[in-house]
Amino acid sequence: MATVASSTSGTSSTGGTAGAARATGETGGPGEDALLAAFDAAVAAEERIEPRDWMPDAYRATLVRQMAQHAHSEIIGMQPEANWITRAPSLRRKAILMAKVQDEVGHGLYLYSATETLGTSRDELLDKLHSGRQKYSSIFNYPTLTWADVGAIGWLVDGAAITNQVPLCRCSYGPYARAMVRVCKEESFHQRQGFELLMALSKGTPEQHAMAQDAVDRWWWPSLMMFGPPDGESAHSAQSMAWRIKRFSNDDLRQRFVDICVPQAEALGLTLPDPGLRWNEEKGGYDHGPIDWTEFQQVLRGNGPCNEERITRRRTAHEEGAWVREAAAAYAAKHSPAAADATAVAA
C-alpha cells in the first residue's frame, strides 16, 4: 500500500459541514473527533471531499490504494491489445485499435494525476508497481491468442469496467469522480467497438464465428472476476461504500454485468460458457454458475499466464524511457520562471 501523507486541512468552496470542519481545523479549534464527525456528515450529505480538505488517514489510504490500482491497470492493460496493432486485418481496424490504446494511456495519466493530489508522487506509485507492492487488475494477465480476443476484451472487459466505473463518477473524492467522467465516456466507445468487432466475426465465415466463440469462452469468467471477491470475502468493500467511494457492492455490480451481457450475447449469436446461467424470476435477474476463485487468487499472487511477461515489459519500457523524462525535466527547468529571472539578472 502506498505511503499515506498526513491528514491536512485547508480551504474549499464546498461550504456546509465540510467547510466548517476545514475552517476549525485551520484555527486549531475542535479535536480530531469533531473533524471526523464533520467529515462523516459531509460524506453523508453527498458533498465532495477535495484535496485540501481534512480527511481521515484511512480514507486517504483507501483512495491511494484504489486509484493507484486503477491507474496501473490502465497502463498494463495496453499490452494485451497493443500486441495486435501490427496484425490488425485492415487499416480501419488498425486505426481503431491504435486510438483505443492511446485512450488507455490517457486514462492512466488522469488517474496518476488524481492520485498525486493525495500527496503520493507518480514516481512512488510506479516504483511500487514495478516492485510488486501495488497491484493491477488480474484480467490483464491473460494472453490474447487471436484477433477475436480484441473484440472480447472490448465487449467483456471494457463492459465490466464501465459497470464498475460509472458509479465512481459519484465518488465522494472530487478529483477521482471528475476523472471518471471522461474515462467512462471513452470506455463506452471501447465497449461498442468490441461488440461491433465480435458481431462482424460472428456473422462471418464458420471459422470466424468459431474464433469469436472461443474468445468469449476464455474471457467470460475472468471478466466476472474483475469485480473482486464475493462481498463476504472482500476486505475493503464495506468501508469504501460507507465512505461513498464505492456505491455498490462487488456482487451487486457483478449481477448487473451478467444481466446486461446475456441479451447482448444473444444478439451476437454467441453463447456464454456457463451451463448454470438461467433467469431467476424472483430476483429479476440471471443466476450464474460458481466462479473459480482459486484461479483468481493464483493470478493475484503472480501465477497467471502472463504475470511475469506483463510486469517485465512495463519495467523495461520505464527504463528505456528514462532519457525522455530527463530531457523533459531539463527543458522544464530551463524554461521555468525561476530560470528566466536568473537569466535576466545575469544580463
mmCIF file of C-alpha atoms in Angstrom:
data_model
loop_
_atom_site.group_PDB
_atom_site.id
_atom_site.type_symbol
_atom_site.label_atom_id
_atom_site.label_comp_id
_atom_site.label_asym_id
_atom_site.label_seq_id
_atom_site.Cartn_x
_atom_site.Cartn_y
_atom_site.Cartn_z
ATOM 1 C CA MET A 1 0.000 0.000 0.000
ATOM 2 C CA ALA A 2 1.213 3.460 -0.820
ATOM 3 C CA THR A 3 2.714 5.668 1.819
ATOM 4 C CA VAL A 4 -0.024 7.954 3.047
ATOM 5 C CA ALA A 5 0.521 11.632 3.643
ATOM 6 C CA SER A 6 -0.657 13.062 6.941
ATOM 7 C CA SER A 7 -4.206 14.401 7.030
ATOM 8 C CA THR A 8 -4.394 18.094 6.309
ATOM 9 C CA SER A 9 -6.986 20.807 6.467
ATOM 10 C CA GLY A 10 -7.462 23.665 4.069
ATOM 11 C CA THR A 11 -9.937 25.886 2.331
ATOM 12 C CA SER A 12 -12.510 24.998 -0.253
ATOM 13 C CA SER A 13 -15.557 26.457 -1.884
ATOM 14 C CA THR A 14 -17.704 23.464 -0.951
ATOM 15 C CA GLY A 15 -19.106 25.014 2.225
ATOM 16 C CA GLY A 16 -21.604 23.344 4.535
ATOM 17 C CA THR A 17 -20.489 20.940 7.254
ATOM 18 C CA ALA A 18 -17.277 20.113 5.410
ATOM 19 C CA GLY A 19 -16.447 23.814 5.156
ATOM 20 C CA ALA A 20 -16.910 24.216 8.899
ATOM 21 C CA ALA A 21 -14.515 21.339 9.523
ATOM 22 C CA ARG A 22 -11.903 22.941 7.289
ATOM 23 C CA ALA A 23 -12.158 26.312 8.971
ATOM 24 C CA THR A 24 -11.974 24.965 12.518
ATOM 25 C CA GLY A 25 -9.140 22.648 11.522
ATOM 26 C CA GLU A 26 -7.089 25.612 10.351
ATOM 27 C CA THR A 27 -7.533 27.584 13.558
ATOM 28 C CA GLY A 28 -6.812 24.681 15.883
ATOM 29 C CA GLY A 29 -10.413 24.526 17.159
ATOM 30 C CA PRO A 30 -12.024 21.175 17.912
ATOM 31 C CA GLY A 31 -10.000 17.985 18.003
ATOM 32 C CA GLU A 32 -9.877 15.164 15.516
ATOM 33 C CA ASP A 33 -13.133 13.630 16.781
ATOM 34 C CA ALA A 34 -15.003 16.776 15.781
ATOM 35 C CA LEU A 35 -13.249 16.880 12.413
ATOM 36 C CA LEU A 36 -14.110 13.234 11.823
ATOM 37 C CA ALA A 37 -17.748 13.876 12.701
ATOM 38 C CA ALA A 38 -17.841 16.798 10.259
ATOM 39 C CA PHE A 39 -16.164 14.687 7.576
ATOM 40 C CA ASP A 40 -18.712 11.893 8.043
ATOM 41 C CA ALA A 41 -21.541 14.430 7.863
ATOM 42 C CA ALA A 42 -20.153 15.890 4.640
ATOM 43 C CA VAL A 43 -19.919 12.441 3.043
ATOM 44 C CA ALA A 44 -23.451 11.589 4.169
ATOM 45 C CA ALA A 45 -24.684 14.871 2.676
ATOM 46 C CA GLU A 46 -23.124 13.935 -0.695
ATOM 47 C CA GLU A 47 -20.598 16.772 -0.531
ATOM 48 C CA ARG A 48 -17.362 16.256 -2.444
ATOM 49 C CA ILE A 49 -14.126 15.897 -0.493
ATOM 50 C CA GLU A 50 -11.354 17.922 -2.150
ATOM 51 C CA PRO A 51 -7.547 17.574 -1.879
ATOM 52 C CA ARG A 52 -7.030 20.316 0.729
ATOM 53 C CA ASP A 53 -9.928 19.189 2.903
ATOM 54 C CA TRP A 54 -9.340 17.367 6.151
ATOM 55 C CA MET A 55 -9.813 13.613 5.750
ATOM 56 C CA PRO A 56 -9.069 10.527 7.867
ATOM 57 C CA ASP A 57 -5.783 8.796 7.108
ATOM 58 C CA ALA A 58 -7.669 5.561 6.424
ATOM 59 C CA TYR A 59 -9.854 7.290 3.813
ATOM 60 C CA ARG A 60 -6.743 8.703 2.128
ATOM 61 C CA ALA A 61 -5.022 5.302 2.203
ATOM 62 C CA THR A 62 -8.068 3.581 0.696
ATOM 63 C CA LEU A 63 -8.210 6.118 -2.122
ATOM 64 C CA VAL A 64 -4.477 5.796 -2.850
ATOM 65 C CA ARG A 65 -4.770 2.004 -2.995
ATOM 66 C CA GLN A 66 -7.830 2.001 -5.271
ATOM 67 C CA MET A 67 -6.793 4.857 -7.556
ATOM 68 C CA ALA A 68 -3.239 3.532 -7.932
ATOM 69 C CA GLN A 69 -4.528 0.073 -8.836
ATOM 70 C CA HIS A 70 -6.887 1.656 -11.344
ATOM 71 C CA ALA A 71 -4.104 3.734 -12.927
ATOM 72 C CA HIS A 72 -1.736 0.746 -13.060
ATOM 73 C CA SER A 73 -4.458 -1.337 -14.721
ATOM 74 C CA GLU A 74 -4.892 1.233 -17.491
ATOM 75 C CA ILE A 75 -1.150 1.264 -18.208
ATOM 76 C CA ILE A 76 -0.634 -2.510 -18.049
ATOM 77 C CA GLY A 77 -3.916 -3.013 -19.908
ATOM 78 C CA MET A 78 -2.444 -1.536 -23.068
ATOM 79 C CA GLN A 79 -0.211 -4.575 -23.550
ATOM 80 C CA PRO A 80 -2.665 -7.359 -24.464
ATOM 81 C CA GLU A 81 -4.261 -5.321 -27.257
ATOM 82 C CA ALA A 82 -1.148 -3.476 -28.438
ATOM 83 C CA ASN A 83 0.100 -6.954 -29.275
ATOM 84 C CA TRP A 84 -2.357 -6.926 -32.207
ATOM 85 C CA ILE A 85 -1.783 -3.443 -33.681
ATOM 86 C CA THR A 86 0.674 -4.681 -36.311
ATOM 87 C CA ARG A 87 -1.558 -7.673 -37.139
ATOM 88 C CA ALA A 88 -4.939 -5.961 -37.401
ATOM 89 C CA PRO A 89 -6.774 -7.248 -40.504
ATOM 90 C CA SER A 90 -7.434 -3.834 -42.082
ATOM 91 C CA LEU A 91 -6.326 -0.212 -41.915
ATOM 92 C CA ARG A 92 -9.659 0.708 -40.302
ATOM 93 C CA ARG A 93 -9.233 -1.892 -37.567
ATOM 94 C CA LYS A 94 -5.635 -0.785 -37.007
ATOM 95 C CA ALA A 95 -6.659 2.857 -36.616
ATOM 96 C CA ILE A 96 -9.448 1.958 -34.174
ATOM 97 C CA LEU A 97 -7.139 -0.180 -32.061
ATOM 98 C CA MET A 98 -4.381 2.440 -32.004
ATOM 99 C CA ALA A 99 -6.889 5.069 -30.871
ATOM 100 C CA LYS A 100 -8.116 2.775 -28.117
ATOM 101 C CA VAL A 101 -4.623 2.019 -26.804
ATOM 102 C CA GLN A 102 -3.876 5.741 -26.832
ATOM 103 C CA ASP A 103 -7.028 6.348 -24.795
ATOM 104 C CA GLU A 104 -5.838 3.847 -22.179
ATOM 105 C CA VAL A 105 -2.567 5.761 -21.801
ATOM 106 C CA GLY A 106 -4.564 8.912 -21.175
ATOM 107 C CA HIS A 107 -6.723 7.195 -18.576
ATOM 108 C CA GLY A 108 -3.642 6.110 -16.678
ATOM 109 C CA LEU A 109 -2.263 9.656 -16.722
ATOM 110 C CA TYR A 110 -5.559 11.164 -15.494
ATOM 111 C CA LEU A 111 -5.626 8.720 -12.621
ATOM 112 C CA TYR A 112 -1.969 9.123 -11.651
ATOM 113 C CA SER A 113 -2.543 12.873 -11.565
ATOM 114 C CA ALA A 114 -5.647 12.435 -9.400
ATOM 115 C CA THR A 115 -3.728 10.174 -7.015
ATOM 116 C CA GLU A 116 -0.954 12.762 -6.702
ATOM 117 C CA THR A 117 -3.495 15.154 -5.165
ATOM 118 C CA LEU A 118 -3.431 12.849 -2.127
ATOM 119 C CA GLY A 119 0.268 13.501 -1.525
ATOM 120 C CA THR A 120 1.722 10.434 -3.247
ATOM 121 C CA SER A 121 4.079 11.096 -6.168
ATOM 122 C CA ARG A 122 3.843 9.352 -9.514
ATOM 123 C CA ASP A 123 7.411 8.104 -9.128
ATOM 124 C CA GLU A 124 6.438 6.416 -5.878
ATOM 125 C CA LEU A 125 3.372 4.819 -7.466
ATOM 126 C CA LEU A 126 5.372 3.449 -10.399
ATOM 127 C CA ASP A 127 8.125 2.189 -8.107
ATOM 128 C CA LYS A 128 5.547 0.238 -6.110
ATOM 129 C CA LEU A 129 4.013 -1.182 -9.276
ATOM 130 C CA HIS A 130 7.385 -2.299 -10.629
ATOM 131 C CA SER A 131 8.416 -3.835 -7.299
ATOM 132 C CA GLY A 132 5.126 -5.694 -6.874
ATOM 133 C CA ARG A 133 3.989 -3.700 -3.828
ATOM 134 C CA GLN A 134 0.895 -2.434 -5.645
ATOM 135 C CA LYS A 135 -1.452 -4.447 -7.830
ATOM 136 C CA TYR A 136 -3.242 -4.047 -11.132
ATOM 137 C CA SER A 137 -6.341 -5.853 -12.364
ATOM 138 C CA SER A 138 -5.815 -9.601 -12.710
ATOM 139 C CA ILE A 139 -7.665 -9.601 -16.073
ATOM 140 C CA PHE A 140 -4.584 -8.248 -17.843
ATOM 141 C CA ASN A 141 -2.545 -11.342 -17.021
ATOM 142 C CA TYR A 142 -4.323 -13.419 -19.659
ATOM 143 C CA PRO A 143 -2.981 -13.800 -23.230
ATOM 144 C CA THR A 144 -4.584 -12.508 -26.426
ATOM 145 C CA LEU A 145 -4.354 -15.553 -28.675
ATOM 146 C CA THR A 146 -6.418 -14.441 -31.683
ATOM 147 C CA TRP A 147 -7.769 -11.269 -33.278
ATOM 148 C CA ALA A 148 -11.172 -12.090 -31.750
ATOM 149 C CA ASP A 149 -9.652 -11.520 -28.300
ATOM 150 C CA VAL A 150 -9.523 -7.793 -29.115
ATOM 151 C CA GLY A 151 -13.299 -7.874 -29.569
ATOM 152 C CA ALA A 152 -13.862 -9.946 -26.425
ATOM 153 C CA ILE A 153 -11.772 -7.534 -24.373
ATOM 154 C CA GLY A 154 -13.737 -4.592 -25.729
ATOM 155 C CA TRP A 155 -17.119 -6.173 -25.113
ATOM 156 C CA LEU A 156 -16.500 -8.035 -21.855
ATOM 157 C CA VAL A 157 -13.501 -6.459 -20.128
ATOM 158 C CA ASP A 158 -14.358 -2.867 -21.004
ATOM 159 C CA GLY A 159 -18.028 -3.641 -20.395
ATOM 160 C CA ALA A 160 -17.181 -4.862 -16.891
ATOM 161 C CA ALA A 161 -15.023 -1.777 -16.377
ATOM 162 C CA ILE A 162 -17.916 0.524 -17.343
ATOM 163 C CA THR A 163 -20.283 -1.295 -14.979
ATOM 164 C CA ASN A 164 -17.796 -0.815 -12.163
ATOM 165 C CA GLN A 165 -16.672 2.711 -13.030
ATOM 166 C CA VAL A 166 -19.841 4.634 -13.889
ATOM 167 C CA PRO A 167 -20.821 4.742 -10.178
ATOM 168 C CA LEU A 168 -17.340 6.143 -9.470
ATOM 169 C CA CYS A 169 -18.418 9.335 -11.246
ATOM 170 C CA ARG A 170 -20.298 9.965 -7.980
ATOM 171 C CA CYS A 171 -17.342 9.057 -5.767
ATOM 172 C CA SER A 172 -17.028 11.215 -2.656
ATOM 173 C CA TYR A 173 -13.488 12.277 -3.612
ATOM 174 C CA GLY A 174 -13.725 15.074 -6.164
ATOM 175 C CA PRO A 175 -10.615 14.531 -8.346
ATOM 176 C CA TYR A 176 -11.385 10.819 -8.780
ATOM 177 C CA ALA A 177 -15.041 11.454 -9.617
ATOM 178 C CA ARG A 178 -14.187 14.127 -12.204
ATOM 179 C CA ALA A 179 -11.515 11.980 -13.867
ATOM 180 C CA MET A 180 -14.003 9.135 -14.200
ATOM 181 C CA VAL A 181 -16.479 11.195 -16.228
ATOM 182 C CA ARG A 182 -14.161 11.336 -19.231
ATOM 183 C CA VAL A 183 -12.782 7.821 -18.669
ATOM 184 C CA CYS A 184 -16.277 6.315 -18.750
ATOM 185 C CA LYS A 185 -17.234 8.153 -21.931
ATOM 186 C CA GLU A 186 -14.186 6.735 -23.698
ATOM 187 C CA GLU A 187 -14.644 3.255 -22.224
ATOM 188 C CA SER A 188 -18.191 3.265 -23.582
ATOM 189 C CA PHE A 189 -16.750 3.738 -27.077
ATOM 190 C CA HIS A 190 -14.301 0.888 -26.453
ATOM 191 C CA GLN A 191 -17.105 -1.442 -25.407
ATOM 192 C CA ARG A 192 -19.100 -0.660 -28.533
ATOM 193 C CA GLN A 193 -16.025 -1.175 -30.694
ATOM 194 C CA GLY A 194 -15.522 -4.630 -29.168
ATOM 195 C CA PHE A 195 -19.175 -5.546 -29.639
ATOM 196 C CA GLU A 196 -19.066 -4.430 -33.292
ATOM 197 C CA LEU A 197 -15.890 -6.436 -33.937
ATOM 198 C CA LEU A 198 -17.417 -9.591 -32.455
ATOM 199 C CA MET A 199 -20.610 -9.030 -34.445
ATOM 200 C CA ALA A 200 -18.603 -8.907 -37.674
ATOM 201 C CA LEU A 201 -16.794 -12.140 -36.789
ATOM 202 C CA SER A 202 -19.916 -13.907 -35.555
ATOM 203 C CA LYS A 203 -21.751 -13.169 -38.820
ATOM 204 C CA GLY A 204 -18.724 -14.034 -40.941
ATOM 205 C CA THR A 205 -17.404 -17.411 -42.004
ATOM 206 C CA PRO A 206 -17.817 -20.503 -39.804
ATOM 207 C CA GLU A 207 -14.136 -20.172 -38.902
ATOM 208 C CA GLN A 208 -14.610 -16.547 -37.838
ATOM 209 C CA HIS A 209 -17.679 -17.430 -35.786
ATOM 210 C CA ALA A 210 -15.732 -20.192 -34.043
ATOM 211 C CA MET A 211 -12.889 -17.748 -33.324
ATOM 212 C CA ALA A 212 -15.323 -15.290 -31.729
ATOM 213 C CA GLN A 213 -16.935 -18.026 -29.631
ATOM 214 C CA ASP A 214 -13.546 -19.287 -28.460
ATOM 215 C CA ALA A 215 -12.540 -15.787 -27.342
ATOM 216 C CA VAL A 216 -15.780 -15.329 -25.386
ATOM 217 C CA ASP A 217 -15.296 -18.758 -23.782
ATOM 218 C CA ARG A 218 -11.853 -17.716 -22.499
ATOM 219 C CA TRP A 219 -12.684 -14.172 -21.352
ATOM 220 C CA TRP A 220 -16.102 -14.625 -19.735
ATOM 221 C CA TRP A 221 -15.039 -15.994 -16.345
ATOM 222 C CA PRO A 222 -12.018 -13.685 -15.867
ATOM 223 C CA SER A 223 -14.382 -10.772 -16.651
ATOM 224 C CA LEU A 224 -16.700 -11.838 -13.819
ATOM 225 C CA MET A 225 -13.680 -11.944 -11.508
ATOM 226 C CA MET A 226 -12.909 -8.293 -12.305
ATOM 227 C CA PHE A 227 -15.495 -7.160 -9.743
ATOM 228 C CA GLY A 228 -13.490 -8.686 -6.931
ATOM 229 C CA PRO A 229 -14.239 -11.449 -4.441
ATOM 230 C CA PRO A 230 -17.710 -12.133 -3.050
ATOM 231 C CA ASP A 231 -18.980 -9.484 -0.644
ATOM 232 C CA GLY A 232 -18.420 -11.707 2.374
ATOM 233 C CA GLU A 233 -14.740 -12.080 1.495
ATOM 234 C CA SER A 234 -13.991 -8.522 0.374
ATOM 235 C CA ALA A 235 -11.670 -6.748 2.808
ATOM 236 C CA HIS A 236 -12.386 -3.189 1.631
ATOM 237 C CA SER A 237 -15.832 -3.096 0.035
ATOM 238 C CA ALA A 238 -17.995 -2.307 3.066
ATOM 239 C CA GLN A 239 -15.877 0.604 4.286
ATOM 240 C CA SER A 240 -15.484 2.011 0.765
ATOM 241 C CA MET A 241 -19.263 2.016 0.425
ATOM 242 C CA ALA A 242 -19.672 3.725 3.790
ATOM 243 C CA TRP A 243 -17.319 6.467 2.606
ATOM 244 C CA ARG A 244 -19.193 6.721 -0.732
ATOM 245 C CA ILE A 245 -16.025 5.855 -2.629
ATOM 246 C CA LYS A 246 -17.935 2.880 -3.999
ATOM 247 C CA ARG A 247 -21.696 2.932 -4.481
ATOM 248 C CA PHE A 248 -22.449 -0.766 -4.977
ATOM 249 C CA SER A 249 -21.021 -4.000 -3.640
ATOM 250 C CA ASN A 250 -18.929 -6.410 -5.723
ATOM 251 C CA ASP A 251 -21.755 -8.916 -6.037
ATOM 252 C CA ASP A 252 -24.316 -6.258 -6.993
ATOM 253 C CA LEU A 253 -22.066 -4.968 -9.769
ATOM 254 C CA ARG A 254 -21.337 -8.491 -10.982
ATOM 255 C CA GLN A 255 -25.064 -9.237 -11.128
ATOM 256 C CA ARG A 256 -25.698 -6.068 -13.114
ATOM 257 C CA PHE A 257 -22.974 -7.045 -15.594
ATOM 258 C CA VAL A 258 -24.364 -10.551 -16.111
ATOM 259 C CA ASP A 259 -27.871 -9.195 -16.683
ATOM 260 C CA ILE A 260 -26.517 -6.800 -19.342
ATOM 261 C CA CYS A 261 -24.407 -9.417 -21.126
ATOM 262 C CA VAL A 262 -26.957 -12.205 -21.566
ATOM 263 C CA PRO A 263 -29.195 -10.383 -24.102
ATOM 264 C CA GLN A 264 -26.132 -8.904 -25.793
ATOM 265 C CA ALA A 265 -24.679 -12.388 -26.282
ATOM 266 C CA GLU A 266 -27.971 -13.470 -27.851
ATOM 267 C CA ALA A 267 -27.786 -10.510 -30.246
ATOM 268 C CA LEU A 268 -24.241 -11.533 -31.174
ATOM 269 C CA GLY A 269 -25.283 -15.117 -31.801
ATOM 270 C CA LEU A 270 -22.702 -16.300 -29.268
ATOM 271 C CA THR A 271 -23.097 -18.491 -26.179
ATOM 272 C CA LEU A 272 -21.832 -17.563 -22.735
ATOM 273 C CA PRO A 273 -19.861 -20.533 -21.358
ATOM 274 C CA ASP A 274 -21.938 -21.125 -18.253
ATOM 275 C CA PRO A 275 -24.381 -24.056 -18.115
ATOM 276 C CA GLY A 276 -25.733 -22.657 -14.837
ATOM 277 C CA LEU A 277 -26.869 -19.405 -16.436
ATOM 278 C CA ARG A 278 -30.643 -19.088 -16.119
ATOM 279 C CA TRP A 279 -33.291 -16.452 -15.452
ATOM 280 C CA ASN A 280 -34.443 -16.101 -11.851
ATOM 281 C CA GLU A 281 -37.921 -14.606 -11.826
ATOM 282 C CA GLU A 282 -37.874 -13.957 -8.079
ATOM 283 C CA LYS A 283 -34.814 -11.683 -8.141
ATOM 284 C CA GLY A 284 -35.463 -10.345 -11.635
ATOM 285 C CA GLY A 285 -32.002 -11.300 -12.871
ATOM 286 C CA TYR A 286 -29.879 -14.182 -14.076
ATOM 287 C CA ASP A 287 -28.291 -16.786 -11.837
ATOM 288 C CA HIS A 288 -24.812 -17.824 -12.884
ATOM 289 C CA GLY A 289 -22.587 -20.761 -12.067
ATOM 290 C CA PRO A 290 -19.797 -20.805 -9.462
ATOM 291 C CA ILE A 291 -16.673 -18.744 -10.130
ATOM 292 C CA ASP A 292 -13.274 -20.398 -9.717
ATOM 293 C CA TRP A 293 -11.880 -18.135 -7.019
ATOM 294 C CA THR A 294 -8.815 -20.378 -6.696
ATOM 295 C CA GLU A 295 -7.780 -19.251 -10.180
ATOM 296 C CA PHE A 296 -8.416 -15.629 -9.202
ATOM 297 C CA GLN A 297 -6.175 -15.911 -6.145
ATOM 298 C CA GLN A 298 -3.436 -17.636 -8.134
ATOM 299 C CA VAL A 299 -3.369 -14.859 -10.712
ATOM 300 C CA LEU A 300 -3.310 -12.222 -7.953
ATOM 301 C CA ARG A 301 -0.303 -13.971 -6.398
ATOM 302 C CA GLY A 302 1.594 -13.654 -9.663
ATOM 303 C CA ASN A 303 0.953 -17.110 -11.075
ATOM 304 C CA GLY A 304 -1.241 -16.132 -14.024
ATOM 305 C CA PRO A 305 -0.362 -16.993 -17.636
ATOM 306 C CA CYS A 306 1.258 -13.604 -18.341
ATOM 307 C CA ASN A 307 2.086 -12.023 -14.954
ATOM 308 C CA GLU A 308 5.845 -12.036 -15.411
ATOM 309 C CA GLU A 309 5.657 -11.023 -19.059
ATOM 310 C CA ARG A 310 3.414 -8.025 -18.330
ATOM 311 C CA ILE A 311 5.420 -6.562 -15.441
ATOM 312 C CA THR A 312 8.785 -7.240 -17.110
ATOM 313 C CA ARG A 313 7.678 -5.367 -20.219
ATOM 314 C CA ARG A 314 6.420 -2.480 -18.047
ATOM 315 C CA ARG A 315 9.755 -2.234 -16.200
ATOM 316 C CA THR A 316 11.683 -2.345 -19.459
ATOM 317 C CA ALA A 317 9.555 0.398 -21.026
ATOM 318 C CA HIS A 318 10.047 2.564 -17.935
ATOM 319 C CA GLU A 319 13.824 2.104 -18.005
ATOM 320 C CA GLU A 320 14.089 2.749 -21.742
ATOM 321 C CA GLY A 321 12.044 5.925 -21.344
ATOM 322 C CA ALA A 322 14.320 7.416 -18.680
ATOM 323 C CA TRP A 323 16.085 9.681 -21.187
ATOM 324 C CA VAL A 324 12.753 11.184 -22.280
ATOM 325 C CA ARG A 325 11.819 12.036 -18.694
ATOM 326 C CA GLU A 326 15.269 13.524 -18.076
ATOM 327 C CA ALA A 327 15.066 15.646 -21.224
ATOM 328 C CA ALA A 328 11.581 16.876 -20.317
ATOM 329 C CA ALA A 329 12.740 17.768 -16.795
ATOM 330 C CA ALA A 330 15.775 19.638 -18.162
ATOM 331 C CA TYR A 331 13.588 21.566 -20.616
ATOM 332 C CA ALA A 332 11.102 22.458 -17.873
ATOM 333 C CA ALA A 333 13.896 23.646 -15.591
ATOM 334 C CA LYS A 334 15.444 25.733 -18.361
ATOM 335 C CA HIS A 335 12.161 27.463 -19.175
ATOM 336 C CA SER A 336 10.823 27.840 -15.630
ATOM 337 C CA PRO A 337 10.091 31.341 -14.269
ATOM 338 C CA ALA A 338 12.986 30.986 -11.817
ATOM 339 C CA ALA A 339 15.429 30.242 -14.649
ATOM 340 C CA ALA A 340 14.110 33.170 -16.665
ATOM 341 C CA ASP A 341 14.567 35.503 -13.686
ATOM 342 C CA ALA A 342 18.131 34.279 -13.158
ATOM 343 C CA THR A 343 18.939 34.918 -16.837
ATOM 344 C CA ALA A 344 17.509 38.428 -16.593
ATOM 345 C CA VAL A 345 19.592 39.210 -13.515
ATOM 346 C CA ALA A 346 22.756 37.899 -15.170
ATOM 347 C CA ALA A 347 22.088 40.080 -18.211
#
